[in-house]
PDB file of C-alpha atoms and ligand atoms in Angstrom:
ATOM      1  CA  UNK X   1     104.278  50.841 179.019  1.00  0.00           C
ATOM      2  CA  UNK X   2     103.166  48.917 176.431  1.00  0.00           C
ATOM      3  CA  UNK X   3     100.883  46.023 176.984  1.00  0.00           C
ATOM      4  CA  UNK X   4      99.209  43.260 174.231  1.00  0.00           C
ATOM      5  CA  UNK X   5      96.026  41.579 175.093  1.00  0.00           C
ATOM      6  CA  UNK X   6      94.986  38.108 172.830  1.00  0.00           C
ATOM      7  CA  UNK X   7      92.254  36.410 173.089  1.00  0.00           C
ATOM      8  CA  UNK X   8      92.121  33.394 171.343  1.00  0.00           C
ATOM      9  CA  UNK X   9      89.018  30.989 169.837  1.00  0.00           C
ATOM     10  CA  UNK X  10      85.381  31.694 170.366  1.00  0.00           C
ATOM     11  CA  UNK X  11      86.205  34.796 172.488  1.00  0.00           C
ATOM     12  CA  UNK X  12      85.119  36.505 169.365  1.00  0.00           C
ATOM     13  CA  UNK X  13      81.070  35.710 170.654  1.00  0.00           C
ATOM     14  CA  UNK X  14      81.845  36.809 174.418  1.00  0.00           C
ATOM     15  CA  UNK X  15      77.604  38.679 174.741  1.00  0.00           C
ATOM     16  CA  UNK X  16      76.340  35.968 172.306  1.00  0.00           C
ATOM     17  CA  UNK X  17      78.242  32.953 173.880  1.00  0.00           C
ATOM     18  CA  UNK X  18      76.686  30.827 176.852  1.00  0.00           C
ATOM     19  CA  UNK X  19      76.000  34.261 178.457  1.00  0.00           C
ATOM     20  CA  UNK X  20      75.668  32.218 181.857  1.00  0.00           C
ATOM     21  CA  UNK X  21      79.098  31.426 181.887  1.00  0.00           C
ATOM     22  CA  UNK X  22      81.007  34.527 179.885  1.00  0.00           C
ATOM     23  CA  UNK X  23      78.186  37.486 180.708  1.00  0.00           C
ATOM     24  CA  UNK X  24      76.160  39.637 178.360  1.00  0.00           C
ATOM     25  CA  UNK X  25      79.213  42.342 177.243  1.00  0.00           C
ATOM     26  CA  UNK X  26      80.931  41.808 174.118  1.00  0.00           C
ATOM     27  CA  UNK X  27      84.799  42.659 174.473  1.00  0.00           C
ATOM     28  CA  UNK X  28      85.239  45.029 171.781  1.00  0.00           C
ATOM     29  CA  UNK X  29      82.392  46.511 173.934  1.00  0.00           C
ATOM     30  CA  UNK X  30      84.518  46.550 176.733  1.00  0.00           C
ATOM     31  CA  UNK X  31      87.589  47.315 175.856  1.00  0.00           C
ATOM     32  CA  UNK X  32      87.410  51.272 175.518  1.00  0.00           C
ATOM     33  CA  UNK X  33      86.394  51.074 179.040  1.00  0.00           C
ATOM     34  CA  UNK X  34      89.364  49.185 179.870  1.00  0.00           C
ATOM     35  CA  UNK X  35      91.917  51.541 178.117  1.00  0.00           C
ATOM     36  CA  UNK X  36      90.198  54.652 179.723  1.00  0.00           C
ATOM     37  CA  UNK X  37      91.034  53.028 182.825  1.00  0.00           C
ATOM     38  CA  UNK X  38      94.402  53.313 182.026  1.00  0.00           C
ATOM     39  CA  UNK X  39      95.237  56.230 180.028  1.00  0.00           C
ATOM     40  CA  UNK X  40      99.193  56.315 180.326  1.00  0.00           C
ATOM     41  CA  UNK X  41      99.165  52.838 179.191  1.00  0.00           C
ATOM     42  CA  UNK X  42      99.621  52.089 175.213  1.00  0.00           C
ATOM     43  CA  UNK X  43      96.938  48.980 174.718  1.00  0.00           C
ATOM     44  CA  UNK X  44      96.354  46.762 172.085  1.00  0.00           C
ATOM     45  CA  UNK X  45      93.949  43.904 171.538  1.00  0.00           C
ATOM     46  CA  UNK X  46      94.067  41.087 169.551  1.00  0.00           C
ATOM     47  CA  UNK X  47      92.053  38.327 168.733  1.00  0.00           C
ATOM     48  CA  UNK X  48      92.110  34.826 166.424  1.00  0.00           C
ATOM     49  CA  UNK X  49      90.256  31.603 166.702  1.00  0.00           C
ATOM     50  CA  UNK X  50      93.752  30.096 164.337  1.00  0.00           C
ATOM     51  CA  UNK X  51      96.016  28.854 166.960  1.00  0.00           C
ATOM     52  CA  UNK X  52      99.314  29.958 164.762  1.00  0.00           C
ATOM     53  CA  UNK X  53      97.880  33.408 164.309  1.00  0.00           C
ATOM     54  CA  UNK X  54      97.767  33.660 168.533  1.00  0.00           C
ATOM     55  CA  UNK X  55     101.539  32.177 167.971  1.00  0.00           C
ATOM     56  CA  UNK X  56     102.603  34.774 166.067  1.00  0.00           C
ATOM     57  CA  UNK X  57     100.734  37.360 167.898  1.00  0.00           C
ATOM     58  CA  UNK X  58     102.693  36.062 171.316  1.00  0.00           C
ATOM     59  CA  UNK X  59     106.291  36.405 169.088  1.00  0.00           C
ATOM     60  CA  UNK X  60     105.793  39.917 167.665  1.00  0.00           C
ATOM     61  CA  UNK X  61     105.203  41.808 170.910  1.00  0.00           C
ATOM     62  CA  UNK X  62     107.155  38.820 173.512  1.00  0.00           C
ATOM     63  CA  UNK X  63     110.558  40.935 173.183  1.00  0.00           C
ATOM     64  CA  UNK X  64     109.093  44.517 172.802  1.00  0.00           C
ATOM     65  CA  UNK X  65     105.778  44.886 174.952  1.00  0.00           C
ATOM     66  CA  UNK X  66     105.864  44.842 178.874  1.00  0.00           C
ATOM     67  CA  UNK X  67     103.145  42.601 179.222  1.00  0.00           C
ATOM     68  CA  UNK X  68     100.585  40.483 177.560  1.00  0.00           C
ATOM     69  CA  UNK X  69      97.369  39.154 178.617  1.00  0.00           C
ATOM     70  CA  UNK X  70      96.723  36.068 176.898  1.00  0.00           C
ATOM     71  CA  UNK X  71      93.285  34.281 177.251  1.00  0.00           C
ATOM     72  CA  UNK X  72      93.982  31.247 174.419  1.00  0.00           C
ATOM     73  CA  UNK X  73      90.500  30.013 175.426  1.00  0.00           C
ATOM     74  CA  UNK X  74      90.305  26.531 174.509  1.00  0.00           C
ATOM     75  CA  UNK X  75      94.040  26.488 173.042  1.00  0.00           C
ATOM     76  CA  UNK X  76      95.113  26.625 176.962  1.00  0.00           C
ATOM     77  CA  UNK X  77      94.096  23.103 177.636  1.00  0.00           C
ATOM     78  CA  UNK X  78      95.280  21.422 174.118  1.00  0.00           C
ATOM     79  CA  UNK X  79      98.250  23.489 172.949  1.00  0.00           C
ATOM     80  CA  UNK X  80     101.401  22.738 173.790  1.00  0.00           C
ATOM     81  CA  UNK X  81     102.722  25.503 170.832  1.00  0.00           C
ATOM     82  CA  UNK X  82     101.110  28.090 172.398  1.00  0.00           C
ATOM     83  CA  UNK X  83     102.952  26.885 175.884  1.00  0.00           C
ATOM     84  CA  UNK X  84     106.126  26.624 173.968  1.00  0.00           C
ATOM     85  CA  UNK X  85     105.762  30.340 172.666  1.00  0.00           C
ATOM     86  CA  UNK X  86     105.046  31.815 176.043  1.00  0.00           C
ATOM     87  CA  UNK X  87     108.383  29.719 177.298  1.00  0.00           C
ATOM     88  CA  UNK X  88     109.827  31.202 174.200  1.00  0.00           C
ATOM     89  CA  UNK X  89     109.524  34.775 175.031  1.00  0.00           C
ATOM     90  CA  UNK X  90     110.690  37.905 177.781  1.00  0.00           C
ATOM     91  CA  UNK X  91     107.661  39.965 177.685  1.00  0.00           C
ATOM     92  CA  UNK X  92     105.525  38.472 181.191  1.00  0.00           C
ATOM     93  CA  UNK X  93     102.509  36.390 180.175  1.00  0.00           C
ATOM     94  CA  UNK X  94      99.406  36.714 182.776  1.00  0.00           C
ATOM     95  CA  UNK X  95      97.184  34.054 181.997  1.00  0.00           C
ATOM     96  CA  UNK X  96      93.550  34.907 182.530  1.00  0.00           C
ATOM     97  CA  UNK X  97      89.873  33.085 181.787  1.00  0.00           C
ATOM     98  CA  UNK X  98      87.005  34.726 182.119  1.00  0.00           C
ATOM     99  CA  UNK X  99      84.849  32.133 184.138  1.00  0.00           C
ATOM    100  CA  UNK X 100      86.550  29.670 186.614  1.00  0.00           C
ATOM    101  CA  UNK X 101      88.077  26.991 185.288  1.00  0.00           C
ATOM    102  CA  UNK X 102      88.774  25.506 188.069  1.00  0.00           C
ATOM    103  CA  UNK X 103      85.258  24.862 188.722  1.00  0.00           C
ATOM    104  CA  UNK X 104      84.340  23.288 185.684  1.00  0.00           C
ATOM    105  CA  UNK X 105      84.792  19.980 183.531  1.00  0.00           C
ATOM    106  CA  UNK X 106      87.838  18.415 184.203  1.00  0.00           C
ATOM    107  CA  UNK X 107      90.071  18.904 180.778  1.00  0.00           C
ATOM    108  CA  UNK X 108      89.478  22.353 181.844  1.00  0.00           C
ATOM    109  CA  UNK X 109      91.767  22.210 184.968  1.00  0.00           C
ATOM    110  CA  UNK X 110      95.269  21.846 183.006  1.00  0.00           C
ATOM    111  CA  UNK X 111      96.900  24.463 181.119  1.00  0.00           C
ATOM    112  CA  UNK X 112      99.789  23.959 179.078  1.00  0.00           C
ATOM    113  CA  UNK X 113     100.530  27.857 179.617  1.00  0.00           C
ATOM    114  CA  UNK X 114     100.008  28.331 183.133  1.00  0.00           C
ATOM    115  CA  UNK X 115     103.996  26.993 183.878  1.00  0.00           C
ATOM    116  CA  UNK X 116     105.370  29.629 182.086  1.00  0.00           C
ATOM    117  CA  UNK X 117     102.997  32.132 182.781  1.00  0.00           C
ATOM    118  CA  UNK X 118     103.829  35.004 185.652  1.00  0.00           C
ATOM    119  CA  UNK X 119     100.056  33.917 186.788  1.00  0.00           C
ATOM    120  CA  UNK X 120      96.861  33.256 186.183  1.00  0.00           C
ATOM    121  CA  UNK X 121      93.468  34.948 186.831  1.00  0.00           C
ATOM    122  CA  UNK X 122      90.416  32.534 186.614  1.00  0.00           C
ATOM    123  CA  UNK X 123      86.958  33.575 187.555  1.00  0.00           C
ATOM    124  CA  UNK X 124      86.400  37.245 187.192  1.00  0.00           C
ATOM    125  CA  UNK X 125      84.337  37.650 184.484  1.00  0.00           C
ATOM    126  CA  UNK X 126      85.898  40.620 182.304  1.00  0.00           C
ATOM    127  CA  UNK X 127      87.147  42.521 185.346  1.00  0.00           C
ATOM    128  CA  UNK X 128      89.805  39.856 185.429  1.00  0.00           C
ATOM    129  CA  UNK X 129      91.367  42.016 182.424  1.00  0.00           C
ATOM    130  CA  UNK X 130      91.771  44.656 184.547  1.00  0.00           C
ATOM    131  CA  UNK X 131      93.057  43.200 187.646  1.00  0.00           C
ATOM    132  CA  UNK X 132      96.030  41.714 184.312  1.00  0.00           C
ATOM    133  CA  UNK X 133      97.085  45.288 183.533  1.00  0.00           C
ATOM    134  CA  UNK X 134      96.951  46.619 186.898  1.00  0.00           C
ATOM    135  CA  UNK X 135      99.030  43.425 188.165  1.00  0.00           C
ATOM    136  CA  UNK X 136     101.692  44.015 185.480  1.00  0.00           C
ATOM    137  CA  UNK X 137     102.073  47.783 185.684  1.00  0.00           C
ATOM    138  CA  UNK X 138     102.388  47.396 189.321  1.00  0.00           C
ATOM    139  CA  UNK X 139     105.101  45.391 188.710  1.00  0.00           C
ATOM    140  CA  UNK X 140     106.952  47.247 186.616  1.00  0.00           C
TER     141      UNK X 140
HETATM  142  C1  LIG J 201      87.941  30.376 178.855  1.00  0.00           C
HETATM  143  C2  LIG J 201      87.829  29.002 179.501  1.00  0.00           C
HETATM  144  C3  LIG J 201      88.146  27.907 178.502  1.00  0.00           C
HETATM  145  O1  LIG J 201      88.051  26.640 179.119  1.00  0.00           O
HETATM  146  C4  LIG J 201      87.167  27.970 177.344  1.00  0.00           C
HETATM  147  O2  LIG J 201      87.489  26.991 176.383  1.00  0.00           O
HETATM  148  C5  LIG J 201      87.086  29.314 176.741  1.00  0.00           C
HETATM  149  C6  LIG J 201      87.063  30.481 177.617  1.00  0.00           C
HETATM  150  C7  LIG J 201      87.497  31.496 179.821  1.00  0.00           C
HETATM  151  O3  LIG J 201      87.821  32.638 179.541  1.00  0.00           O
HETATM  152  O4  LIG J 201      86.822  31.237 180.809  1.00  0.00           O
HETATM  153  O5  LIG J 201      86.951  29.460 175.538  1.00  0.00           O
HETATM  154  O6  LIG J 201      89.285  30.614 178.499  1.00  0.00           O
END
């Protein structure tokens, strides 16, 4: 199973960035920790802070991989392109923010991804990565 995690802007400083909100672990940190979790599973990670990059990220593995994990950061609130890509594709999108969106400003409350996603995971801190993969290889 073959499974494509992007992260999109500014999720390049998660351990630097307003720790309060995002926590004190990089995710290149975190990541081998992740993939040990899942050792059958063939992981990759990307990241951009270029909203076409995360675009073309989303088309090369949205007919091919059997899940992607797409936190587009900021780009989930503003960009409908990145919507239209994950409407565009058959790989299943989960949708997942590290801190709770739901419980912050406003603008932060509308995703232009979310309708086409298979869900969304808000809240978790990086765990919510986890509870992604395990979500999509259950339901494979
Ligand atoms: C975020 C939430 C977004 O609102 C914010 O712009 C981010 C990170 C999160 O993971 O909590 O960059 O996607």
């Amino acid at each position: 199973m073959k499974i494509r995690i992007i992260n999109g802007p500014n999720l390049n400083l998660l351990g630097k960035r307003e720790p309060e909100i995002y926590g004190s672990q990089g995710f290149e940190e975190y990541l081998p920790t992740l993939k040990a979790n899942f050792p059958n599973l063939e992981i990759d990670y990307f990241q951009s802070n270029i909203e076409g990059e995360i675009i073309n990220s989303i088309q090369e593995a949205g007919f091919t991989y059997d899940g992607i994990i797409l936190n587009a950061g900021a780009y989930t609130h503003t960009s409908v392109a990145i919507g239209d890509a994950v409407a565009a594709i058959s790989t299943p999108v989960i949708e997942v923010h590290i801190s709770n969106v739901f419980a912050r400003e406003p603008f932060r409350h509308h995703s232009f991804i979310a309708p086409h996603a298979k869900g969304v995971l808000a809240g978790f801190g990086l765990k919510g990565y986890q509870l992604a993969i395990q979500l999509l290889h259950e339901s494979k």
